[in-house]
Amino acid sequence: MNYQRFFDEAIDQVHAERRYRVFADLERIAGAFPRAIWRSGDRAEEITVWCSNDYLGMGQNPKVVSAMQEAAGKMGSGAGGTRNISGTNHPLVELELELADLHGKEAALVFTSGFVSNEASISTIGRLLPNCLIISDELNHASMIEGVRRSGAEKKIFRHNDVAHLESILAAAGRERAKLIVFESVYSMDGDIAPIGQIADLAEKYNAMTYIDEVHAVGMYGLRGGGITEREGLADRIDVIEGTLAKAFGTLGGYITGSTTVIDAVRSYAPGFIFTTALPPAIAAATTVSIRHLKSSQEERLAQQKQVARTKDVLIEAGFPVMPSATHIVPVLVGDPELCKMATDRLLGVHGIYIQPINYPTVPRGTERLRITPTPFHDDTLIYRLKDALIETWEALGIPYGAAGRPAVASSDRIIPLLVPKSGG
């Protein structure tokens, strides 16, 4: 049997569907974010990154970098084992206390990634609840979908952010059956926000447990960076709050927070936690410094919100099909996978601007886009350079400014959420 042929055919299929992905070889420059060195063969040149998930630039914050270096110098590069076998290092214990405090919960548990935290936690909670029905938003992240699948529990999908549809599922299940509602606060491809308060109301009405993914919101929203649940004063109404350390906090890892009992149950039963080497002390120490900084500093959040709003205004005024977004995500619709890839290749090769194309299956076919994520370090000069580069690229490739017939967003959609709850919360 020619085993290689099956893999060749699988890759050929990805190419045929125009969704083959090419990774850019980048070398970030500490102190010069969002600048990086792009390497391609013998070519090496400085470019500007416009799609980083290091939303606040904390990956280059001097205090964070120094904490990582100091911890590595004192404790070495790795954790040395799983949490049960010598891997529970003191910086990791401190980090979990810091995370519990961030969300006002009794306890926290750190994983090696946000994907693992969702997959392991949702699957474990779903298995431990007898005859559990998991009710999942249709646009939930792949990690949440995998957690639901691996739980073995029955699942129901509710239409994205549709609380009426959610209620119909809850009502049909009845109050006595165990139910877990899993959803996100900020959906990272469209930049929209879940109706968290209404979902919490339904959970209380129908006796359901709630699990929210705040990975694209922690650090960036709320007076202390606790996410949308903190900004809206709803954290105490959500049973499990999950987040990442790899975006706004600038390091690596994922976590959940909740009651001591729920966290201890996941700690005791989740294979994805039990059988994985612990996060290294240097990463844990650096993350704790980052979280503490963002609990007290508004500077990074306010600067990011200002530059996001500026980017939206400039691109909208230039006529680009900026998709509606109430958050820091700035999606620009292309609507064709080949044109999307050609546009990003041209932006990088001609203009020194790196934006990864977002194609199916990450987004539905026909909604291919550029996903732009301005940070506090994308100043007005960089924003205008981006606009000019996009204009040249759109015209060179013949991309319609009204791609796929979608209108540009209205001015009301440019608003960036405040750090504190809006009236009526």
Coordinates of C-alpha atoms in Angstrom, one line a residue:
M1 CA 0.0 0.0 0.0
N2 CA 1.3 3.5 -0.9
Y3 CA 0.5 5.3 2.4
Q4 CA 2.1 8.5 1.1
R5 CA -0.6 8.8 -1.6
F6 CA -3.4 9.3 0.9
F7 CA -1.6 12.3 2.5
D8 CA -0.8 13.7 -1.0
E9 CA -4.5 13.5 -1.9
A10 CA -5.5 15.2 1.4
I11 CA -3.2 18.1 0.7
D12 CA -4.3 18.3 -2.9
Q13 CA -7.9 18.6 -1.6
V14 CA -6.9 21.5 0.5
H15 CA -5.3 23.2 -2.5
A16 CA -8.4 22.5 -4.6
E17 CA -10.6 24.2 -2.1
R18 CA -8.3 27.2 -2.1
R19 CA -7.7 26.9 1.7
Y20 CA -4.1 25.8 1.8
R21 CA -2.2 27.8 4.4
V22 CA 1.3 29.2 4.2
F23 CA 3.0 30.3 7.3
A24 CA 5.0 33.5 7.4
D25 CA 8.5 33.1 8.9
L26 CA 8.6 36.1 11.3
E27 CA 11.0 37.3 13.9
R28 CA 9.5 39.7 16.3
I29 CA 11.7 42.7 17.4
A30 CA 11.4 43.4 21.1
G31 CA 10.9 47.1 21.7
A32 CA 9.9 47.8 18.1
F33 CA 6.4 46.1 18.1
P34 CA 4.6 45.8 15.7
R35 CA 7.7 45.6 13.5
A36 CA 9.1 42.2 12.7
I37 CA 11.7 40.6 10.4
W38 CA 10.1 38.5 7.6
R39 CA 12.2 35.8 6.2
S40 CA 11.5 34.1 2.8
G41 CA 14.4 32.1 1.3
D42 CA 17.4 34.4 1.2
R43 CA 15.1 37.4 1.7
A44 CA 15.0 39.1 5.1
E45 CA 13.2 42.4 5.5
E46 CA 11.5 44.5 8.2
I47 CA 7.7 44.5 7.9
T48 CA 4.7 45.7 10.0
V49 CA 2.4 43.1 11.5
W50 CA -1.3 44.0 11.4
C51 CA -2.9 40.8 12.6
S52 CA -1.2 39.9 15.9
N53 CA -3.2 38.6 18.8
D54 CA -0.7 40.4 21.1
Y55 CA -3.5 43.0 21.3
L56 CA -1.8 45.3 23.8
G57 CA 1.8 44.7 23.0
M58 CA 2.4 43.1 26.4
G59 CA 4.7 40.5 24.8
Q60 CA 7.3 43.2 24.6
N61 CA 6.5 45.1 27.9
P62 CA 9.9 45.5 29.7
K63 CA 8.5 44.4 33.1
V64 CA 7.0 41.3 31.5
V65 CA 10.2 40.4 29.6
S66 CA 12.3 41.1 32.7
A67 CA 10.1 38.8 34.9
M68 CA 10.5 36.0 32.4
Q69 CA 14.3 36.4 32.2
E70 CA 14.6 36.6 36.0
A71 CA 12.5 33.5 36.6
A72 CA 14.3 31.5 33.9
G73 CA 17.6 32.5 35.5
K74 CA 16.5 31.3 38.9
M75 CA 14.4 28.3 38.1
G76 CA 15.4 27.1 34.6
S77 CA 13.6 26.8 31.3
G78 CA 11.0 24.1 32.0
A79 CA 8.6 22.9 34.7
G80 CA 10.1 19.5 34.9
G81 CA 6.9 17.5 35.0
T82 CA 3.1 17.4 35.1
R83 CA 1.3 19.3 37.8
N84 CA 1.1 16.1 39.9
I85 CA 4.8 15.1 39.3
S86 CA 7.0 18.0 40.4
G87 CA 5.6 20.5 37.9
T88 CA 3.5 22.7 40.3
N89 CA 6.1 25.5 40.5
H90 CA 5.5 28.4 42.8
P91 CA 5.1 31.0 40.1
L92 CA 2.3 28.9 38.6
V93 CA 0.5 28.8 42.0
E94 CA 0.8 32.6 42.2
L95 CA -0.6 32.9 38.7
E96 CA -3.7 30.8 39.5
L97 CA -4.4 33.0 42.5
E98 CA -4.0 36.1 40.4
L99 CA -6.4 34.7 37.8
A100 CA -9.1 33.8 40.3
D101 CA -8.9 37.3 41.7
L102 CA -9.1 38.8 38.2
H103 CA -12.5 37.3 37.7
G104 CA -13.7 37.4 41.3
K105 CA -13.8 33.6 41.5
E106 CA -12.8 31.1 44.2
A107 CA -10.2 29.3 42.1
A108 CA -8.4 29.0 38.8
L109 CA -6.7 26.3 36.8
V110 CA -4.0 26.9 34.2
F111 CA -3.5 24.8 31.0
T112 CA -0.8 24.9 28.3
S113 CA -3.1 26.6 25.8
G114 CA -6.5 28.1 25.4
F115 CA -7.5 25.3 23.1
V116 CA -6.6 22.7 25.7
S117 CA -8.4 24.6 28.5
N118 CA -11.7 24.6 26.5
E119 CA -11.4 21.1 25.2
A120 CA -10.5 19.6 28.6
S121 CA -12.8 21.6 30.7
I122 CA -16.0 21.4 28.6
S123 CA -15.5 17.7 28.0
T124 CA -14.9 17.0 31.7
I125 CA -17.8 19.1 33.0
G126 CA -20.1 17.5 30.4
R127 CA -19.1 14.0 31.4
L128 CA -19.4 14.6 35.1
L129 CA -23.0 16.1 34.9
P130 CA -25.5 13.2 34.6
N131 CA -27.5 13.2 31.4
C132 CA -26.0 16.6 30.5
L133 CA -27.3 18.6 27.6
I134 CA -24.7 21.0 26.2
I135 CA -26.2 24.0 24.4
S136 CA -23.6 25.7 22.2
D137 CA -23.6 28.9 20.1
E138 CA -23.2 28.0 16.4
L139 CA -20.1 30.2 16.0
N140 CA -18.2 28.8 19.0
H141 CA -14.5 28.3 18.5
A142 CA -13.2 24.9 17.3
S143 CA -11.7 24.2 20.8
M144 CA -15.2 24.5 22.4
I145 CA -16.7 22.3 19.6
E146 CA -14.1 19.7 20.3
G147 CA -14.8 19.9 24.1
V148 CA -18.5 19.3 23.4
R149 CA -17.8 16.4 21.1
R150 CA -15.4 14.7 23.5
S151 CA -17.8 15.1 26.4
G152 CA -20.1 12.4 24.9
A153 CA -23.1 14.5 26.1
E154 CA -26.1 15.3 24.0
K155 CA -25.7 18.7 22.2
K156 CA -27.9 21.3 20.8
I157 CA -26.8 24.3 18.7
F158 CA -28.5 27.6 19.1
R159 CA -28.4 30.3 16.4
H160 CA -25.6 32.8 17.0
N161 CA -26.5 35.2 19.8
D162 CA -30.2 34.3 19.4
V163 CA -31.6 34.2 22.9
A164 CA -35.1 33.3 21.7
H165 CA -33.7 30.2 20.1
L166 CA -31.7 29.4 23.2
E167 CA -34.7 29.7 25.4
S168 CA -36.7 27.3 23.2
I169 CA -34.0 24.7 23.7
L170 CA -33.8 25.3 27.4
A171 CA -37.6 25.1 27.8
A172 CA -37.8 21.9 25.9
A173 CA -35.1 20.3 28.1
G174 CA -36.9 21.3 31.3
R175 CA -35.5 22.6 34.6
E176 CA -34.6 19.2 36.1
R177 CA -32.2 18.1 33.4
A178 CA -28.5 19.1 33.7
K179 CA -27.7 21.7 31.1
L180 CA -24.5 23.6 30.2
I181 CA -24.6 26.7 28.0
V182 CA -21.3 27.3 26.3
F183 CA -20.6 30.6 24.4
E184 CA -18.0 33.3 23.9
S185 CA -18.0 36.9 24.9
V186 CA -16.2 38.3 21.9
Y187 CA -16.4 36.4 18.6
S188 CA -13.0 36.8 17.0
M189 CA -13.8 36.7 13.3
D190 CA -16.7 39.2 13.3
G191 CA -15.9 41.1 16.5
D192 CA -19.4 41.0 17.9
I193 CA -20.4 40.5 21.5
A194 CA -22.7 38.0 23.1
P195 CA -25.8 39.1 25.0
I196 CA -24.3 37.8 28.3
G197 CA -26.9 39.3 30.6
Q198 CA -29.8 37.8 28.7
I199 CA -28.1 34.4 28.6
A200 CA -27.4 34.5 32.4
D201 CA -31.1 35.4 32.9
L202 CA -32.1 32.3 30.9
A203 CA -29.6 30.1 32.7
E204 CA -31.2 31.2 36.1
K205 CA -34.7 30.7 34.8
Y206 CA -34.1 27.2 33.4
N207 CA -31.5 26.1 36.0
A208 CA -28.6 25.8 33.6
M209 CA -24.9 26.1 34.2
T210 CA -22.9 28.7 32.1
Y211 CA -19.4 28.5 30.6
I212 CA -18.0 31.6 28.7
D213 CA -14.9 31.9 26.6
E214 CA -13.3 35.4 27.2
V215 CA -10.1 34.8 25.3
H216 CA -10.5 37.8 23.0
A217 CA -11.6 40.1 25.8
V218 CA -9.5 39.4 28.9
G219 CA -7.0 42.1 29.5
M220 CA -8.8 44.5 27.2
Y221 CA -12.2 45.2 28.7
G222 CA -13.3 46.1 32.2
L223 CA -11.5 48.4 34.7
R224 CA -9.1 45.6 35.6
G225 CA -9.0 43.7 32.4
G226 CA -11.5 41.0 33.5
G227 CA -13.2 41.0 30.1
I228 CA -16.7 41.7 29.0
T229 CA -18.2 40.0 32.0
E230 CA -16.3 42.5 34.2
R231 CA -17.2 45.4 32.1
E232 CA -20.9 44.5 32.2
G233 CA -20.8 43.6 35.9
L234 CA -21.8 40.0 35.1
A235 CA -18.9 37.9 36.2
D236 CA -20.6 36.6 39.3
R237 CA -23.5 35.3 37.2
I238 CA -21.3 33.1 35.1
D239 CA -20.3 29.7 36.5
V240 CA -17.0 29.2 34.5
I241 CA -15.0 31.9 32.9
E242 CA -12.3 30.7 30.5
G243 CA -9.5 32.8 29.1
T244 CA -6.1 32.8 27.5
L245 CA -2.7 34.1 28.5
A246 CA -1.5 34.2 24.9
K247 CA -3.3 37.3 23.6
A248 CA -3.7 40.5 25.6
F249 CA -1.4 39.2 28.4
G250 CA 1.4 38.5 25.9
T251 CA 2.6 35.1 27.0
L252 CA 1.3 31.5 26.6
G253 CA -1.4 29.3 28.1
G254 CA -5.1 29.1 28.9
Y255 CA -7.2 28.9 32.1
I256 CA -10.5 28.5 33.7
T257 CA -11.9 30.2 36.8
G258 CA -14.9 29.2 38.9
S259 CA -16.0 27.7 42.2
T260 CA -13.4 25.7 44.2
T261 CA -15.5 22.5 43.6
V262 CA -15.8 22.9 39.8
I263 CA -12.1 23.7 39.4
D264 CA -11.1 20.8 41.6
A265 CA -13.3 18.4 39.6
V266 CA -11.7 19.5 36.3
R267 CA -8.3 19.3 37.9
S268 CA -9.0 15.7 39.1
Y269 CA -10.7 14.3 36.0
A270 CA -9.5 16.1 32.9
P271 CA -6.8 14.1 30.9
G272 CA -5.8 17.2 29.1
F273 CA -4.7 18.7 32.4
I274 CA -3.5 15.6 34.3
F275 CA -1.2 14.2 31.6
T276 CA 0.4 17.4 30.3
T277 CA 3.6 19.0 31.5
A278 CA 3.0 22.1 33.5
L279 CA 3.6 25.6 32.2
P280 CA 7.2 26.7 32.8
P281 CA 7.9 29.0 35.8
A282 CA 9.3 31.7 33.5
I283 CA 6.1 32.0 31.6
A284 CA 4.0 31.8 34.7
A285 CA 6.0 34.6 36.4
A286 CA 5.9 36.8 33.3
T287 CA 2.1 36.3 33.0
T288 CA 1.5 37.3 36.6
V289 CA 3.4 40.5 36.1
S290 CA 1.4 41.2 32.9
I291 CA -2.0 40.6 34.6
R292 CA -1.1 42.7 37.7
H293 CA 0.0 45.6 35.4
L294 CA -3.2 45.5 33.4
K295 CA -5.3 45.3 36.6
S296 CA -4.1 48.8 37.5
S297 CA -3.2 50.5 34.1
Q298 CA -5.8 51.8 31.8
E299 CA -3.2 53.3 29.4
E300 CA -2.9 50.3 27.1
R301 CA -6.6 49.6 26.8
L302 CA -7.5 53.3 26.1
A303 CA -4.7 53.6 23.6
Q304 CA -5.8 50.5 21.8
Q305 CA -9.4 51.6 21.7
K306 CA -8.4 54.9 20.3
Q307 CA -6.3 53.4 17.5
V308 CA -8.9 50.8 16.6
A309 CA -11.5 53.5 16.2
R310 CA -9.1 55.5 14.1
T311 CA -8.4 52.6 11.9
K312 CA -12.1 51.9 11.3
D313 CA -12.7 55.6 10.5
V314 CA -9.8 55.8 8.0
L315 CA -10.7 52.6 6.2
I316 CA -14.5 53.3 6.1
E317 CA -13.8 56.8 4.8
A318 CA -11.6 55.3 2.1
G319 CA -14.6 53.1 1.0
F320 CA -13.4 49.7 2.2
P321 CA -16.1 47.1 3.1
V322 CA -15.3 47.1 6.8
M323 CA -17.7 44.6 8.4
P324 CA -19.7 45.6 11.5
S325 CA -17.7 45.1 14.7
A326 CA -18.3 46.5 18.1
T327 CA -14.8 45.5 19.4
H328 CA -11.1 45.7 18.5
I329 CA -11.5 43.3 15.6
V330 CA -11.5 45.1 12.2
P331 CA -12.7 42.6 9.5
V332 CA -12.4 43.8 5.9
L333 CA -14.5 41.7 3.5
V334 CA -13.0 40.3 0.4
G335 CA -15.5 37.6 -0.3
D336 CA -13.2 35.3 -2.4
P337 CA -10.5 32.9 -1.2
E338 CA -8.2 33.4 -4.1
L339 CA -8.4 37.2 -4.1
C340 CA -8.0 37.2 -0.3
K341 CA -4.7 35.2 -0.6
M342 CA -3.5 37.3 -3.5
A343 CA -4.2 40.5 -1.5
T344 CA -2.3 39.4 1.6
D345 CA 0.6 38.2 -0.6
R346 CA 0.8 41.6 -2.3
L347 CA 0.5 43.5 1.0
L348 CA 3.5 41.5 2.3
G349 CA 5.6 41.3 -0.8
V350 CA 5.0 44.9 -2.1
H351 CA 4.1 46.9 0.9
G352 CA 5.8 45.1 3.8
I353 CA 2.5 44.7 5.6
Y354 CA 1.5 41.3 7.1
I355 CA -2.1 40.4 7.4
Q356 CA -3.0 36.7 7.3
P357 CA -5.9 35.8 5.0
I358 CA -8.9 34.4 6.8
N359 CA -10.6 31.8 4.6
Y360 CA -12.9 28.7 5.0
P361 CA -13.2 26.8 7.3
T362 CA -12.3 29.6 9.8
V363 CA -15.1 31.6 8.3
P364 CA -18.0 30.6 5.9
R365 CA -17.3 30.5 2.2
G366 CA -18.1 33.9 0.6
T367 CA -17.1 35.8 3.7
E368 CA -13.3 35.6 3.3
R369 CA -11.6 38.6 4.8
L370 CA -8.6 40.4 6.1
R371 CA -8.8 40.4 9.9
I372 CA -7.0 43.5 11.2
T373 CA -6.1 44.0 14.8
P374 CA -4.8 47.5 15.7
T375 CA -2.8 47.8 18.9
P376 CA -1.7 50.8 20.9
F377 CA 1.5 50.8 18.9
H378 CA -0.1 51.2 15.5
D379 CA 0.1 54.9 15.3
D380 CA -1.6 57.2 12.8
T381 CA 1.3 57.1 10.4
L382 CA 1.1 53.3 10.2
I383 CA -2.7 53.5 9.8
Y384 CA -2.4 55.8 6.8
R385 CA 0.3 53.6 5.3
L386 CA -2.1 50.6 5.7
K387 CA -4.9 52.6 3.9
D388 CA -2.6 53.5 1.0
A389 CA -1.4 49.9 0.7
L390 CA -4.9 48.6 0.7
I391 CA -6.0 51.1 -2.0
E392 CA -3.1 50.0 -4.2
T393 CA -3.8 46.3 -3.6
W394 CA -7.5 46.6 -4.2
E395 CA -6.9 48.5 -7.5
A396 CA -4.1 46.2 -8.7
L397 CA -6.1 43.1 -8.1
G398 CA -9.5 44.5 -9.2
I399 CA -11.1 43.8 -5.8
P400 CA -14.5 45.5 -5.6
Y401 CA -14.8 48.1 -2.8
G402 CA -18.3 46.8 -2.2
A403 CA -17.1 43.1 -2.2
A404 CA -20.0 40.6 -2.1
G405 CA -22.5 43.4 -2.1
R406 CA -21.8 44.2 1.6
P407 CA -22.1 47.9 2.6
A408 CA -19.5 49.6 4.7
V409 CA -20.5 49.8 8.4
A410 CA -22.5 52.6 9.8
S411 CA -20.9 55.1 12.1
S412 CA -22.6 53.5 15.1
D413 CA -20.7 50.3 14.5
R414 CA -17.4 52.0 14.8
I415 CA -17.8 52.6 18.6
I416 CA -15.4 50.7 20.8
P417 CA -17.0 49.5 24.1
L418 CA -16.1 51.5 27.2
L419 CA -14.2 50.1 30.1
V420 CA -17.3 50.4 32.3
P421 CA -20.8 49.1 31.8
K422 CA -23.1 51.1 29.6
S423 CA -26.3 52.5 31.3
G424 CA -28.6 49.6 31.9
G425 CA -25.6 47.3 31.8

